[in-house]
PDB file of C-alpha atoms in Angstrom:
ATOM      1  CA  MET A  25     -11.081  -8.327  22.695  1.00  0.00           C
ATOM      2  CA  LYS A  26      -8.065 -10.553  23.481  1.00  0.00           C
ATOM      3  CA  ARG A  27      -4.489  -9.292  22.984  1.00  0.00           C
ATOM      4  CA  SER A  28      -4.046 -12.155  20.184  1.00  0.00           C
ATOM      5  CA  GLU A  29      -7.243 -10.795  18.272  1.00  0.00           C
ATOM      6  CA  VAL A  30      -6.029  -6.779  18.466  1.00  0.00           C
ATOM      7  CA  VAL A  31      -2.492  -7.961  17.075  1.00  0.00           C
ATOM      8  CA  LEU A  32      -4.353  -9.790  14.487  1.00  0.00           C
ATOM      9  CA  ALA A  33      -6.885  -7.431  13.720  1.00  0.00           C
ATOM     10  CA  GLY A  34      -3.851  -4.668  13.511  1.00  0.00           C
ATOM     11  CA  ALA A  35      -1.776  -6.766  11.017  1.00  0.00           C
ATOM     12  CA  GLU A  36      -5.186  -7.031   8.491  1.00  0.00           C
ATOM     13  CA  LYS A  37      -5.673  -3.315   8.851  1.00  0.00           C
ATOM     14  CA  MET A  38      -2.080  -2.127   8.003  1.00  0.00           C
ATOM     15  CA  ARG A  39      -2.045  -4.959   4.809  1.00  0.00           C
ATOM     16  CA  ASP A  40      -5.076  -3.577   4.257  1.00  0.00           C
ATOM     17  CA  THR A  41      -3.429   0.424   4.056  1.00  0.00           C
ATOM     18  CA  GLU A  42      -0.470  -1.400   2.581  1.00  0.00           C
ATOM     19  CA  VAL A  43      -2.242  -2.599  -0.470  1.00  0.00           C
ATOM     20  CA  ALA A  44      -4.470   0.304  -0.777  1.00  0.00           C
ATOM     21  CA  ILE A  45      -1.205   2.727  -1.126  1.00  0.00           C
ATOM     22  CA  ASP A  46      -0.222   0.368  -3.510  1.00  0.00           C
ATOM     23  CA  LEU A  47      -3.300   0.536  -5.517  1.00  0.00           C
ATOM     24  CA  ALA A  48      -3.203   4.133  -5.496  1.00  0.00           C
ATOM     25  CA  LEU A  49       0.338   4.394  -6.833  1.00  0.00           C
ATOM     26  CA  CYS A  50      -1.202   1.768  -9.766  1.00  0.00           C
ATOM     27  CA  GLU A  51      -3.666   4.004 -10.990  1.00  0.00           C
ATOM     28  CA  ALA A  52      -1.502   7.747 -10.459  1.00  0.00           C
ATOM     29  CA  GLY A  53       1.014   5.644 -12.644  1.00  0.00           C
ATOM     30  CA  GLU A  54      -1.314   4.524 -15.177  1.00  0.00           C
ATOM     31  CA  LEU A  55      -2.750   8.151 -15.184  1.00  0.00           C
ATOM     32  CA  LEU A  56       0.466   9.590 -15.814  1.00  0.00           C
ATOM     33  CA  SER A  57       0.984   6.939 -18.469  1.00  0.00           C
ATOM     34  CA  THR A  58      -2.578   7.327 -20.430  1.00  0.00           C
ATOM     35  CA  LEU A  59      -2.151  11.055 -20.129  1.00  0.00           C
ATOM     36  CA  THR A  60       1.289  11.161 -21.757  1.00  0.00           C
ATOM     37  CA  ARG A  61       0.323   8.661 -24.590  1.00  0.00           C
ATOM     38  CA  LEU A  62      -2.772  10.651 -25.136  1.00  0.00           C
ATOM     39  CA  ARG A  63      -0.999  13.738 -25.849  1.00  0.00           C
ATOM     40  CA  VAL A  64       1.978  12.232 -27.680  1.00  0.00           C
ATOM     41  CA  THR A  65      -0.706   9.766 -29.929  1.00  0.00           C
ATOM     42  CA  SER A  66      -2.966  13.209 -30.836  1.00  0.00           C
ATOM     43  CA  GLY A  67      -0.107  14.962 -32.074  1.00  0.00           C
ATOM     44  CA  MET A  68       0.285  17.552 -29.050  1.00  0.00           C
ATOM     45  CA  SER A  69       2.801  19.566 -27.891  1.00  0.00           C
ATOM     46  CA  GLY A  70       5.144  18.078 -25.182  1.00  0.00           C
ATOM     47  CA  VAL A  71       4.757  21.460 -23.309  1.00  0.00           C
ATOM     48  CA  TRP A  72       1.036  21.079 -23.062  1.00  0.00           C
ATOM     49  CA  GLY A  73      -0.165  19.797 -19.774  1.00  0.00           C
ATOM     50  CA  ARG A  74       3.936  19.902 -18.159  1.00  0.00           C
ATOM     51  CA  ASN A  75       2.696  21.568 -15.488  1.00  0.00           C
ATOM     52  CA  GLU A  76       0.156  19.809 -14.417  1.00  0.00           C
ATOM     53  CA  LEU A  77       2.110  16.213 -15.420  1.00  0.00           C
ATOM     54  CA  ALA A  78       4.887  17.553 -13.121  1.00  0.00           C
ATOM     55  CA  LEU A  79       1.998  17.986 -10.221  1.00  0.00           C
ATOM     56  CA  LEU A  80       1.339  14.766 -10.802  1.00  0.00           C
ATOM     57  CA  GLY A  81       4.591  13.668 -10.281  1.00  0.00           C
ATOM     58  CA  GLN A  82       5.254  15.278  -7.195  1.00  0.00           C
ATOM     59  CA  GLY A  83       1.670  13.514  -6.521  1.00  0.00           C
ATOM     60  CA  ILE A  84       3.044  10.190  -6.708  1.00  0.00           C
ATOM     61  CA  SER A  85       6.737  10.982  -5.294  1.00  0.00           C
ATOM     62  CA  GLY A  86       3.994  12.119  -2.197  1.00  0.00           C
ATOM     63  CA  MET A  87       2.716   8.605  -2.391  1.00  0.00           C
ATOM     64  CA  ILE A  88       5.935   6.581  -2.420  1.00  0.00           C
ATOM     65  CA  ALA A  89       6.922   8.378   0.721  1.00  0.00           C
ATOM     66  CA  ALA A  90       3.470   7.567   2.320  1.00  0.00           C
ATOM     67  CA  ARG A  91       4.800   3.535   1.132  1.00  0.00           C
ATOM     68  CA  GLU A  92       7.821   3.560   2.856  1.00  0.00           C
ATOM     69  CA  ASN A  93       6.497   5.577   5.562  1.00  0.00           C
ATOM     70  CA  ILE A  94       4.033   2.685   6.163  1.00  0.00           C
ATOM     71  CA  ILE A  95       6.206  -0.349   5.531  1.00  0.00           C
ATOM     72  CA  ASP A  96       8.897   1.422   7.957  1.00  0.00           C
ATOM     73  CA  PHE A  97       5.987   1.716  10.488  1.00  0.00           C
ATOM     74  CA  HIS A  98       4.699  -1.885   9.840  1.00  0.00           C
ATOM     75  CA  HIS A  99       8.888  -2.811  10.703  1.00  0.00           C
ATOM     76  CA  GLY A 100       8.652  -0.600  13.883  1.00  0.00           C
ATOM     77  CA  LEU A 101       5.351  -2.770  15.008  1.00  0.00           C
ATOM     78  CA  LYS A 102       7.608  -5.273  15.454  1.00  0.00           C
ATOM     79  CA  ASN A 103      10.118  -4.125  18.192  1.00  0.00           C
ATOM     80  CA  ILE A 104       6.895  -3.231  20.420  1.00  0.00           C
ATOM     81  CA  GLN A 105       4.617  -6.304  19.558  1.00  0.00           C
ATOM     82  CA  GLY A 106       6.081  -8.175  22.523  1.00  0.00           C
ATOM     83  CA  GLN A 107       4.245  -5.522  24.726  1.00  0.00           C
ATOM     84  CA  TRP A 108       0.757  -6.002  23.115  1.00  0.00           C
ATOM     85  CA  ALA A 109       0.735  -9.879  22.971  1.00  0.00           C
ATOM     86  CA  PRO A 110       4.036 -11.085  24.679  1.00  0.00           C
ATOM     87  CA  ASN A 111       3.049 -14.824  23.509  1.00  0.00           C
ATOM     88  CA  VAL A 112       1.337 -14.112  20.201  1.00  0.00           C
ATOM     89  CA  THR A 113       4.123 -14.806  17.168  1.00  0.00           C
ATOM     90  CA  LEU A 114       2.529 -13.682  13.324  1.00  0.00           C
ATOM     91  CA  THR A 115       4.243 -16.493  10.885  1.00  0.00           C
ATOM     92  CA  GLY A 116       4.180 -15.899   7.225  1.00  0.00           C
ATOM     93  CA  ASN A 117       6.683 -14.518   4.148  1.00  0.00           C
ATOM     94  CA  ASP A 118       6.975 -10.994   4.796  1.00  0.00           C
ATOM     95  CA  LEU A 119       7.521 -10.235   1.332  1.00  0.00           C
ATOM     96  CA  ASP A 120       4.087 -11.501   0.142  1.00  0.00           C
ATOM     97  CA  LYS A 121       1.250  -8.980  -0.504  1.00  0.00           C
ATOM     98  CA  PRO A 122      -2.095 -10.140  -0.115  1.00  0.00           C
ATOM     99  CA  ALA A 123      -4.002 -10.080  -3.444  1.00  0.00           C
ATOM    100  CA  PRO A 124      -7.035  -7.223  -3.912  1.00  0.00           C
ATOM    101  CA  LYS A 125     -11.135  -7.519  -3.786  1.00  0.00           C
ATOM    102  CA  ALA A 126     -12.644  -7.351  -7.310  1.00  0.00           C
ATOM    103  CA  PRO A 127     -12.887  -3.284  -8.294  1.00  0.00           C
ATOM    104  CA  GLY A 128     -14.239  -0.876  -6.295  1.00  0.00           C
ATOM    105  CA  GLY A 129     -13.950  -3.362  -3.143  1.00  0.00           C
ATOM    106  CA  SER A 130     -11.330  -3.112  -0.359  1.00  0.00           C
ATOM    107  CA  ALA A 131      -8.192  -4.903   0.122  1.00  0.00           C
ATOM    108  CA  SER A 132      -8.375  -8.703   1.560  1.00  0.00           C
ATOM    109  CA  VAL A 133      -5.982 -10.467   3.286  1.00  0.00           C
ATOM    110  CA  THR A 134      -5.539 -13.612   1.616  1.00  0.00           C
ATOM    111  CA  GLN A 135      -2.397 -14.373   3.632  1.00  0.00           C
ATOM    112  CA  THR A 136      -3.728 -14.805   7.110  1.00  0.00           C
ATOM    113  CA  PRO A 137      -1.237 -14.326   9.645  1.00  0.00           C
ATOM    114  CA  ARG A 138      -0.999 -17.492  12.083  1.00  0.00           C
ATOM    115  CA  MET A 139      -0.736 -17.226  15.351  1.00  0.00           C
ATOM    116  CA  THR A 140       1.697 -19.522  17.832  1.00  0.00           C
ATOM    117  CA  ALA A 141       2.288 -19.506  21.401  1.00  0.00           C
TER     118      ALA A 141
END
């Protein structure tokens, strides 16, 4: 495998990981919202499930921390990319996120990094 192929494969896997964490955050946030809404609409006391919701909130906080670590890792790779493939430059908008595949599928990269030598 050429170094440029290694860099591209790594970039794709990194994007897949970023999207997976974002989707997990979406699901956990929807779970928190749904459980709270169900409690309110059913007329249950605000005390019901408070410890469990707090645990879910801590889990969401952990996911946010994991997301930040992955983003820091992403930016850190830019510092060492030249060691892996000194003549390869990945271009594209860092702010664009690839769209996920249909539910149940893994994330896909819709904006493929382009190589320039």
